[in-house]
mmCIF file of C-alpha atoms and ligand atoms in Angstrom:
data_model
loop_
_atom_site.group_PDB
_atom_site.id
_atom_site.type_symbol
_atom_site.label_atom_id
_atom_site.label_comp_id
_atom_site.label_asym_id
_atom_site.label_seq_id
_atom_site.Cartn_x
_atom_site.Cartn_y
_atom_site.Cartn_z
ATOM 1 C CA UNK A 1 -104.811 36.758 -40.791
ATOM 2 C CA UNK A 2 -107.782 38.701 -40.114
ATOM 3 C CA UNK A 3 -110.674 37.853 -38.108
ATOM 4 C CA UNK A 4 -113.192 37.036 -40.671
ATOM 5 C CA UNK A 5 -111.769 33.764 -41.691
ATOM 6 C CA UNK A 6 -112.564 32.727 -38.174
ATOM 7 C CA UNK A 7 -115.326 30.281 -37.093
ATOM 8 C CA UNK A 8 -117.755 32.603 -35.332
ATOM 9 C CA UNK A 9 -118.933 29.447 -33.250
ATOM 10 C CA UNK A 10 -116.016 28.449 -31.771
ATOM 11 C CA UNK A 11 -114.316 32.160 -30.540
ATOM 12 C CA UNK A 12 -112.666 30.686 -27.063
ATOM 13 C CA UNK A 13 -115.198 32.001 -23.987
ATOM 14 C CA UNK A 14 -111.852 32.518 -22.078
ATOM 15 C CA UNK A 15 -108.469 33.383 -23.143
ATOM 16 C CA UNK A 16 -105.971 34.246 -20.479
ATOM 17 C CA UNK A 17 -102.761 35.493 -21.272
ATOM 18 C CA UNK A 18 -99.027 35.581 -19.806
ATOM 19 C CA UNK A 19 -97.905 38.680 -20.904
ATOM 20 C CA UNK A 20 -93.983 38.016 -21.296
ATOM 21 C CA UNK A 21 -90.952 39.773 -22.935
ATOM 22 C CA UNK A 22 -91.587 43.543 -22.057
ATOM 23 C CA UNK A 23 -87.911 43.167 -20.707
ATOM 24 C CA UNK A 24 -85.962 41.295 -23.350
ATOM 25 C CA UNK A 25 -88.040 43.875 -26.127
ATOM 26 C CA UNK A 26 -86.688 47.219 -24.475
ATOM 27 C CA UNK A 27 -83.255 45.458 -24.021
ATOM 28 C CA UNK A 28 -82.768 44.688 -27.747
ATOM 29 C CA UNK A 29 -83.357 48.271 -28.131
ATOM 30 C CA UNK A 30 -80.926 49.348 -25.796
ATOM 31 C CA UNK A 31 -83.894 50.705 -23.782
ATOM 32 C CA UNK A 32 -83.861 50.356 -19.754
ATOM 33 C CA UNK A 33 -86.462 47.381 -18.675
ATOM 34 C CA UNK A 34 -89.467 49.746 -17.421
ATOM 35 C CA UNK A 35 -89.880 51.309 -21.084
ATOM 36 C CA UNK A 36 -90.185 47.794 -21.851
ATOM 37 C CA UNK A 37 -93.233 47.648 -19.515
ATOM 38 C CA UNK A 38 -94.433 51.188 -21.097
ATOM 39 C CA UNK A 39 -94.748 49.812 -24.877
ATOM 40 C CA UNK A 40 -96.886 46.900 -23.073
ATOM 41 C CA UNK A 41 -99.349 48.890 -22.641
ATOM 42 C CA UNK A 42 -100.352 49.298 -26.231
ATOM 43 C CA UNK A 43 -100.388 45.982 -26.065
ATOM 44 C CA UNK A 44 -103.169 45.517 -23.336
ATOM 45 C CA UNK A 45 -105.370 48.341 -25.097
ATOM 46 C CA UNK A 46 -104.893 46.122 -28.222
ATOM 47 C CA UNK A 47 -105.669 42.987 -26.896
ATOM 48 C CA UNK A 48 -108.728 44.095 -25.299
ATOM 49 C CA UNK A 49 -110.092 45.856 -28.161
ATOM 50 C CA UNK A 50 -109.385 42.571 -30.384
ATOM 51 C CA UNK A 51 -111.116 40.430 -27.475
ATOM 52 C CA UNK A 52 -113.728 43.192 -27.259
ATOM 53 C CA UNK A 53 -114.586 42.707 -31.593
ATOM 54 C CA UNK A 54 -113.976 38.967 -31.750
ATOM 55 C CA UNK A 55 -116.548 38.423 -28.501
ATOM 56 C CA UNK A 56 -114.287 37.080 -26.330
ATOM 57 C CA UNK A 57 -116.487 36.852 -22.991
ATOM 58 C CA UNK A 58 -113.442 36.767 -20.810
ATOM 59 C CA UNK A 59 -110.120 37.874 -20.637
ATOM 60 C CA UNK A 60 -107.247 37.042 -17.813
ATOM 61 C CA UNK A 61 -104.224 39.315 -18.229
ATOM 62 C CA UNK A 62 -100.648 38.064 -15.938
ATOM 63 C CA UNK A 63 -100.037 41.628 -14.740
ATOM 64 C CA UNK A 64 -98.188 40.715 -12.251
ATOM 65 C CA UNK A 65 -97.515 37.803 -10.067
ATOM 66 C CA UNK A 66 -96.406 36.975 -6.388
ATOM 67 C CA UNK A 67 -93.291 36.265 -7.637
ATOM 68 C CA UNK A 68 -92.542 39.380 -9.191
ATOM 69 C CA UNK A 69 -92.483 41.484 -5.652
ATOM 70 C CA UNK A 70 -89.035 39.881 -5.391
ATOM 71 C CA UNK A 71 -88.015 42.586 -8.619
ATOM 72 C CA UNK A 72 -85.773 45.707 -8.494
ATOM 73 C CA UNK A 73 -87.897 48.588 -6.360
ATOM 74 C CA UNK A 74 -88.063 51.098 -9.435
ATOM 75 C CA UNK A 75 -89.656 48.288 -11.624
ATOM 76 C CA UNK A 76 -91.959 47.235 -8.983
ATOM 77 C CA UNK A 77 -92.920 50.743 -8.446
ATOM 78 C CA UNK A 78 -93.174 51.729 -12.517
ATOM 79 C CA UNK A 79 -95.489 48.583 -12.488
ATOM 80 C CA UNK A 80 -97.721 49.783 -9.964
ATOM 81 C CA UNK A 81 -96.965 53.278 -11.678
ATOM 82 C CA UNK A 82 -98.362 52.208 -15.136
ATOM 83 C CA UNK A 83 -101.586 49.917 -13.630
ATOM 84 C CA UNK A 84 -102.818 52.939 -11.554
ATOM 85 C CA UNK A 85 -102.601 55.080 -14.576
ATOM 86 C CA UNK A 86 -104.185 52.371 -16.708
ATOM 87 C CA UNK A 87 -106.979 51.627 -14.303
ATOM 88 C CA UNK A 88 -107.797 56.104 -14.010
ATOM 89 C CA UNK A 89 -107.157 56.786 -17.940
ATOM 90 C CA UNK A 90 -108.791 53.861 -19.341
ATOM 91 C CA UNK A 91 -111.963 53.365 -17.565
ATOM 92 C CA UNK A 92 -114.072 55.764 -19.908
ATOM 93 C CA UNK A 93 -113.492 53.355 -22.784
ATOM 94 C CA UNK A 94 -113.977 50.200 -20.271
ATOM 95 C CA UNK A 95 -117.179 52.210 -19.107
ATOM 96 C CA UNK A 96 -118.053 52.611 -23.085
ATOM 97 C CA UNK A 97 -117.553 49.223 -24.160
ATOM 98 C CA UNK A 98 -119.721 47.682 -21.393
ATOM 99 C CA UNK A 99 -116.559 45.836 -19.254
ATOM 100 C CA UNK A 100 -116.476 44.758 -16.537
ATOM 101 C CA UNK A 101 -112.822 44.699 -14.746
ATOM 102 C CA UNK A 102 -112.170 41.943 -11.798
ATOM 103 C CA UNK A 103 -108.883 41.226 -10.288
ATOM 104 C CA UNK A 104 -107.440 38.073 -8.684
ATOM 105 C CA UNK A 105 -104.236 37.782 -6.495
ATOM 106 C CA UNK A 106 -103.542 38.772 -3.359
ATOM 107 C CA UNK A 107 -104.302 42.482 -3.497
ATOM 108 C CA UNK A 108 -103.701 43.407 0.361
ATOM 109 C CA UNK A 109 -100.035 43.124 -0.856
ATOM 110 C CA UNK A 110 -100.602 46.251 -3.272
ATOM 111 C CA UNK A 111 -99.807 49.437 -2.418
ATOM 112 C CA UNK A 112 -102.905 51.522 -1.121
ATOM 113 C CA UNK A 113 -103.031 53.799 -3.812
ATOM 114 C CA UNK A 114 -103.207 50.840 -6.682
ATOM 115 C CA UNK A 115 -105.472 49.062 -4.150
ATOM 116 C CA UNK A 116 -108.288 52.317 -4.119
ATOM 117 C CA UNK A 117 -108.090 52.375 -8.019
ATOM 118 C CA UNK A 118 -108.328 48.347 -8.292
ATOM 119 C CA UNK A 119 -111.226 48.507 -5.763
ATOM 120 C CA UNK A 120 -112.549 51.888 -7.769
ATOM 121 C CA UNK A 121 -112.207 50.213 -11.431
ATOM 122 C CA UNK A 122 -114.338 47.306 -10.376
ATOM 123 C CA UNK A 123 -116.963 48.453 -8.103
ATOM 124 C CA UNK A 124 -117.445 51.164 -11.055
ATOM 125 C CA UNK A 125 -117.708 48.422 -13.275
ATOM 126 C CA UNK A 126 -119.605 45.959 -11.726
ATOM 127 C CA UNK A 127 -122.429 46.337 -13.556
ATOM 128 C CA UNK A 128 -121.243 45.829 -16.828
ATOM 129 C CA UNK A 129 -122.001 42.815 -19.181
ATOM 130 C CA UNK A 130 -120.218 42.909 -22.977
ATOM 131 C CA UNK A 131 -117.179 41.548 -21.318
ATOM 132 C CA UNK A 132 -115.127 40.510 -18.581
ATOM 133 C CA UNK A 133 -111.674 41.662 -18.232
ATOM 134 C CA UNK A 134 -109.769 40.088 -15.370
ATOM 135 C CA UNK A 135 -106.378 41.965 -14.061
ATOM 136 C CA UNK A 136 -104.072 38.869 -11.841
ATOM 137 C CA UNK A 137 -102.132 41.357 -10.008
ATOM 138 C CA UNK A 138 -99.754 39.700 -7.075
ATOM 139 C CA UNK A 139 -101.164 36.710 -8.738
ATOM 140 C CA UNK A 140 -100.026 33.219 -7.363
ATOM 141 C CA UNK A 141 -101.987 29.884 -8.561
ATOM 142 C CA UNK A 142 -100.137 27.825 -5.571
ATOM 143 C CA UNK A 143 -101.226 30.588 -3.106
ATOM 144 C CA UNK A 144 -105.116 30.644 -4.549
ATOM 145 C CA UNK A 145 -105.505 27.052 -3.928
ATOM 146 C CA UNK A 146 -103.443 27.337 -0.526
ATOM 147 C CA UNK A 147 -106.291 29.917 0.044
ATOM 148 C CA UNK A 148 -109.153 28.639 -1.047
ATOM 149 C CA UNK A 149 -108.171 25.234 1.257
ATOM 150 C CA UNK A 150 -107.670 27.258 4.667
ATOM 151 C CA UNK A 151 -110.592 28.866 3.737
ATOM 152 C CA UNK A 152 -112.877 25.453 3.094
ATOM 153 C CA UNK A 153 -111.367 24.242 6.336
ATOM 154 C CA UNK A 154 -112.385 26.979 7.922
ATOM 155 C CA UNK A 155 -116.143 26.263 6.948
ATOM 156 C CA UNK A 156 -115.735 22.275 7.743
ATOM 157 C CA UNK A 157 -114.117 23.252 11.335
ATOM 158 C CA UNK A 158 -116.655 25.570 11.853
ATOM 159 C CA UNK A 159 -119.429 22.777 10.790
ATOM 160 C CA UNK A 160 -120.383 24.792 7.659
ATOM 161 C CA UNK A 161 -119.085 22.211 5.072
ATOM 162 C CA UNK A 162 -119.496 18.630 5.099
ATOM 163 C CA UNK A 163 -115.656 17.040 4.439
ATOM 164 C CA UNK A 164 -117.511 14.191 2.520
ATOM 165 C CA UNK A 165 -119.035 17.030 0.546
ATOM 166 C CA UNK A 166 -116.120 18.402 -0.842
ATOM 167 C CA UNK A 167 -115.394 17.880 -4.416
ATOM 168 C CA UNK A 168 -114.033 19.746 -7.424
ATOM 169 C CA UNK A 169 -117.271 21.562 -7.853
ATOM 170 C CA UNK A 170 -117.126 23.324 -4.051
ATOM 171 C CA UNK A 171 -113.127 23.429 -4.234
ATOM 172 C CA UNK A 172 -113.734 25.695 -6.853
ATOM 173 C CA UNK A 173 -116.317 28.021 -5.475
ATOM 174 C CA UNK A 174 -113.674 29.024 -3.239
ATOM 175 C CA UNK A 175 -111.249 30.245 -5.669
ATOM 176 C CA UNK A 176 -110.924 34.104 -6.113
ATOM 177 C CA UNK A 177 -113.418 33.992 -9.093
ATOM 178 C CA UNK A 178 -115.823 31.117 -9.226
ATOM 179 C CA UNK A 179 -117.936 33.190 -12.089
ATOM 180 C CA UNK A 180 -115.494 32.818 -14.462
ATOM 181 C CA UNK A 181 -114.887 29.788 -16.243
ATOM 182 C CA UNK A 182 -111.837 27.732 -16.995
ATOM 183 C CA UNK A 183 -109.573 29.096 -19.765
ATOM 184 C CA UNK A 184 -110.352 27.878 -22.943
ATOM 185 C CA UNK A 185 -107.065 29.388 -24.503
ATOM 186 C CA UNK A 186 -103.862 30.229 -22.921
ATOM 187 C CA UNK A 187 -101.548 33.100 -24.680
ATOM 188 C CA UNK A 188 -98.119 33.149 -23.954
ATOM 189 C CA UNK A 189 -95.681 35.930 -25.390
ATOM 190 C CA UNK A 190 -91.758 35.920 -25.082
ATOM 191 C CA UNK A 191 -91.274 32.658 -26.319
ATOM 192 C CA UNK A 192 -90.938 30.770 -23.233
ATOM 193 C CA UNK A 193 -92.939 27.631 -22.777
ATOM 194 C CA UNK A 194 -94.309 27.153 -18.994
ATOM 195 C CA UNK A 195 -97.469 28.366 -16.908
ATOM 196 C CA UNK A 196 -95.788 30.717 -14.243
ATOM 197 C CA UNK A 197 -97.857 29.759 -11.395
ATOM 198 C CA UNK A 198 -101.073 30.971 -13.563
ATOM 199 C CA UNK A 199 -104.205 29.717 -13.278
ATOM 200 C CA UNK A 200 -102.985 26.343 -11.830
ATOM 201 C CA UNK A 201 -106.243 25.115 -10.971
ATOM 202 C CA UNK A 202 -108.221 26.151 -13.696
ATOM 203 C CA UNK A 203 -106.221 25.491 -16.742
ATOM 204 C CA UNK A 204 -106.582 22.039 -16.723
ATOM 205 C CA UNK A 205 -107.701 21.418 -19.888
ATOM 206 C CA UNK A 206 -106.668 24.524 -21.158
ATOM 207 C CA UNK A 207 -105.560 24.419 -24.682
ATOM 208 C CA UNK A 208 -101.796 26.514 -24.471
ATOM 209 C CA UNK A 209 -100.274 28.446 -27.298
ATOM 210 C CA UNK A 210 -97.025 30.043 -26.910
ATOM 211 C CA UNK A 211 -95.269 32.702 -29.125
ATOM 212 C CA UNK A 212 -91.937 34.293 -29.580
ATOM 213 C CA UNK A 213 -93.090 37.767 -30.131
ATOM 214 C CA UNK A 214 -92.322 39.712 -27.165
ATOM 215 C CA UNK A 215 -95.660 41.250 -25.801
ATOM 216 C CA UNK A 216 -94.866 45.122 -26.399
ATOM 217 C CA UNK A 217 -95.536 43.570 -30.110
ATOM 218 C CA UNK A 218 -98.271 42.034 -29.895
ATOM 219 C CA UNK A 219 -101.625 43.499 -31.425
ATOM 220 C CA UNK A 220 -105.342 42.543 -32.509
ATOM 221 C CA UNK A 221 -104.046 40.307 -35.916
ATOM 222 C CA UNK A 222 -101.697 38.464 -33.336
ATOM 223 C CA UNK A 223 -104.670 37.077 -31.098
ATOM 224 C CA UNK A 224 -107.020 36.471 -34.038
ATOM 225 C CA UNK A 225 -103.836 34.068 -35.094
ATOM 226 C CA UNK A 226 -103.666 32.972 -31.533
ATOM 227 C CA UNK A 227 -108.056 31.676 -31.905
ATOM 228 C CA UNK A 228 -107.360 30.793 -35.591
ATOM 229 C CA UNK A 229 -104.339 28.026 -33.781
ATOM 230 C CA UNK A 230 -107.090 27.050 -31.386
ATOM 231 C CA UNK A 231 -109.702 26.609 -33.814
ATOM 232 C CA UNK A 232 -108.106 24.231 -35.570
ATOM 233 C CA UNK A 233 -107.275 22.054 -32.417
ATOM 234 C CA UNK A 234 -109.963 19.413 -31.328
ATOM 235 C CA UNK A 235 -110.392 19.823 -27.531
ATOM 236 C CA UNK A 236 -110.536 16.074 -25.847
ATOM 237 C CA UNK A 237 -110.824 16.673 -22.445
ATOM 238 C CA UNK A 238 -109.536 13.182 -22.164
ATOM 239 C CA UNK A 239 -111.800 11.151 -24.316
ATOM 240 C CA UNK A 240 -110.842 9.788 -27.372
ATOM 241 C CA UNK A 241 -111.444 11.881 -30.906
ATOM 242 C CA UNK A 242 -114.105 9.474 -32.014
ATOM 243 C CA UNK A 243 -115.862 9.840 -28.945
ATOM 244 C CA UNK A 244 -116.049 13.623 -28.915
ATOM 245 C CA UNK A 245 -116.732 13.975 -32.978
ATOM 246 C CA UNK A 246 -119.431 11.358 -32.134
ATOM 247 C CA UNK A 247 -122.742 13.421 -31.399
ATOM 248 C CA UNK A 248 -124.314 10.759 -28.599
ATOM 249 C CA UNK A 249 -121.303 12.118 -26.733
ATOM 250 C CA UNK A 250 -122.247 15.203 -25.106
ATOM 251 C CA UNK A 251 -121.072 15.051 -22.034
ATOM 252 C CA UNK A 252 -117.836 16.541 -22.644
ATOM 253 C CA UNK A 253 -116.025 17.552 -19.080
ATOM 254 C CA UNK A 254 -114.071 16.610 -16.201
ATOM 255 C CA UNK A 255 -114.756 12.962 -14.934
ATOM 256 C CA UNK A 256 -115.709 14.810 -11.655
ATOM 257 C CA UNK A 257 -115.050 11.298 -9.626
ATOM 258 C CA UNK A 258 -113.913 11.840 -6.099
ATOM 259 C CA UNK A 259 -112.017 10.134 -3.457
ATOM 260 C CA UNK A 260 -113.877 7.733 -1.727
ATOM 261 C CA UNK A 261 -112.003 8.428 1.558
HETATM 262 C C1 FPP B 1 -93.340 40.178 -18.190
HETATM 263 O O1 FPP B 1 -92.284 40.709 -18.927
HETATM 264 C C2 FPP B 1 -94.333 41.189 -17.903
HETATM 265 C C3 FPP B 1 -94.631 41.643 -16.662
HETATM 266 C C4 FPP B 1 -93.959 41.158 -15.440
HETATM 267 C C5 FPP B 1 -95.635 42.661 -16.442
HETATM 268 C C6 FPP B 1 -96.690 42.842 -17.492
HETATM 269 C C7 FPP B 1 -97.123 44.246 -17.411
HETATM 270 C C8 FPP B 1 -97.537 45.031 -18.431
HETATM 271 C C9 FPP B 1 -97.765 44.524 -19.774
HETATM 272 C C10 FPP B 1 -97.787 46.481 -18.205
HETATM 273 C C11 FPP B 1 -98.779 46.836 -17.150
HETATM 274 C C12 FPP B 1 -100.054 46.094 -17.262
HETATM 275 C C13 FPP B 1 -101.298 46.585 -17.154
HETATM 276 C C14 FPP B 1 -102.406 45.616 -17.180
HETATM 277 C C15 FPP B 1 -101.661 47.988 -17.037
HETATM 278 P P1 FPP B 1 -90.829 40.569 -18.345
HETATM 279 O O2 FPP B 1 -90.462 41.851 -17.710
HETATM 280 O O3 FPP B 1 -90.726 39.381 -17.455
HETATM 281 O O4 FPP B 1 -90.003 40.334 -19.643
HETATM 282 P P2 FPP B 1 -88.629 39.529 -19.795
HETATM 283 O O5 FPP B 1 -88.955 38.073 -19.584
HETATM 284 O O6 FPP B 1 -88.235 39.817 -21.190
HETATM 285 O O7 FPP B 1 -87.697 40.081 -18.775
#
């Protein structure tokens, strides 16, 4: 599959991706779990230069999530290990291409040295445009909408939101990253079908595709098949397929009604 048989006008804005199977991959091989993590990186560089050429606008990579602190010490550490190293060797080539590098998750929980090159990567980035590439590192979607609550009633307590005035629209201008929109497509690797506390609020109407390559395997021809899958989908959002192949309807969305209460 190569990218030219795809339909330039309808390349997903957003595709996030769970990056599963490093550990199953090196196992097969009789390899110890972290080299597993090592081959992933070709991977990443792969993806994002596929992204990068198909115009992808945004890309969410799992890197790690909350739940993943609860891992052996040595993998937690190689993690942190191979994302610090990433974030130093990389960032020429980020700087080249024009990306700009966000992260989401709760990164007062990384170590201080990963936290100064997170911090670095982005503020050096922050002023680049060709493409967003968004890191979830001690990533929970439970704990971002746990946040972005306390954090709304905060505001209303302190008489800086109205509660009447709440609705999806503000709920999710408190989320780590209200710039970036919902997923369009959702990658998953490793052959295991469920979301991982990703993204819980915004991949609503997320369209999901799940493979069993392991992610230390997959490359650029893998996520043009991943957008050719999508392509061929028709995205509802709830309506019915006559209603959004009809072209009066163009109000394609969310229904956006609220609780009267
Ligand atoms: C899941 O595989 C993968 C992870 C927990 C981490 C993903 C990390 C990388 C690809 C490398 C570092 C990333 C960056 C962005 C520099 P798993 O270990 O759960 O695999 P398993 O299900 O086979 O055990």
């Amino acid at each position: 599959m190569s990218a030219d048989q795809l339909r330039p006008d309808r390349i997903p804005s957003h595709v996030a991706i769970i990056m599963d199977g490093n550990g199953r991959w090196a196992e097969a091989q009789g390899l110890e779990r972290n080299e597993g993590h090592r081959a992933g990186i070709e991977a990443v560089r792969a993806v994002i230069r596929g992204a990068n050429d198909l115009g992808i606008r945004y890309l969410t990579l799992y890197a790690f999530s909350s739940e993943n602190w609860g891992r052996p010490q040595d993998e937690v550490r190689e993690l942190m290990q191979l994302l610090d190293r990433y974030l130093v060797e990389e960032i020429d080539e980020v700087m080249e291409k024009g990306i700009r590098i966000r992260a989401i998750g709760r990164l007062d929980r990384l170590p201080p040295g990963t936290r100064k090159e997170v911090e670095n990567a982005t503020r050096k980035t922050a002023g680049n445009d060709a493409m967003d590439l968004v890191f979830a590192l001690s990533y929970g979607g439970r704990a971002e909408i746990v946040q972005a609550a306390r954090r709304i009633a905060r505001d209303a307590a302190a008489g800086e939101v109205d509660p009447h005035a709440i609705d999806e629209k503000l709920f999710a201008s408190y989320l780590y990253e209200p710039e970036v929109p919902d997923p369009d497509l959702l990658i998953r690797t490793g052959s295991e079908s469920r979301v991982s506390n990703f993204l819980l609020w915004q991949i609503a109407y997320t369209e999901i595709y799940t493979t069993e390559r392991m992610w230390p395997d997959f490359r650029e021809e893998h996520l043009v098949e991943a957008v050719r899958n999508y392509q061929a989908r028709e995205r509802r959002f709830g309506k019915t397929s006559a209603q959004v192949s009809s072209p009066a309807s163009t109000s394609v969305g969310t229904s956006g009604s609220e609780d009267p209460a």
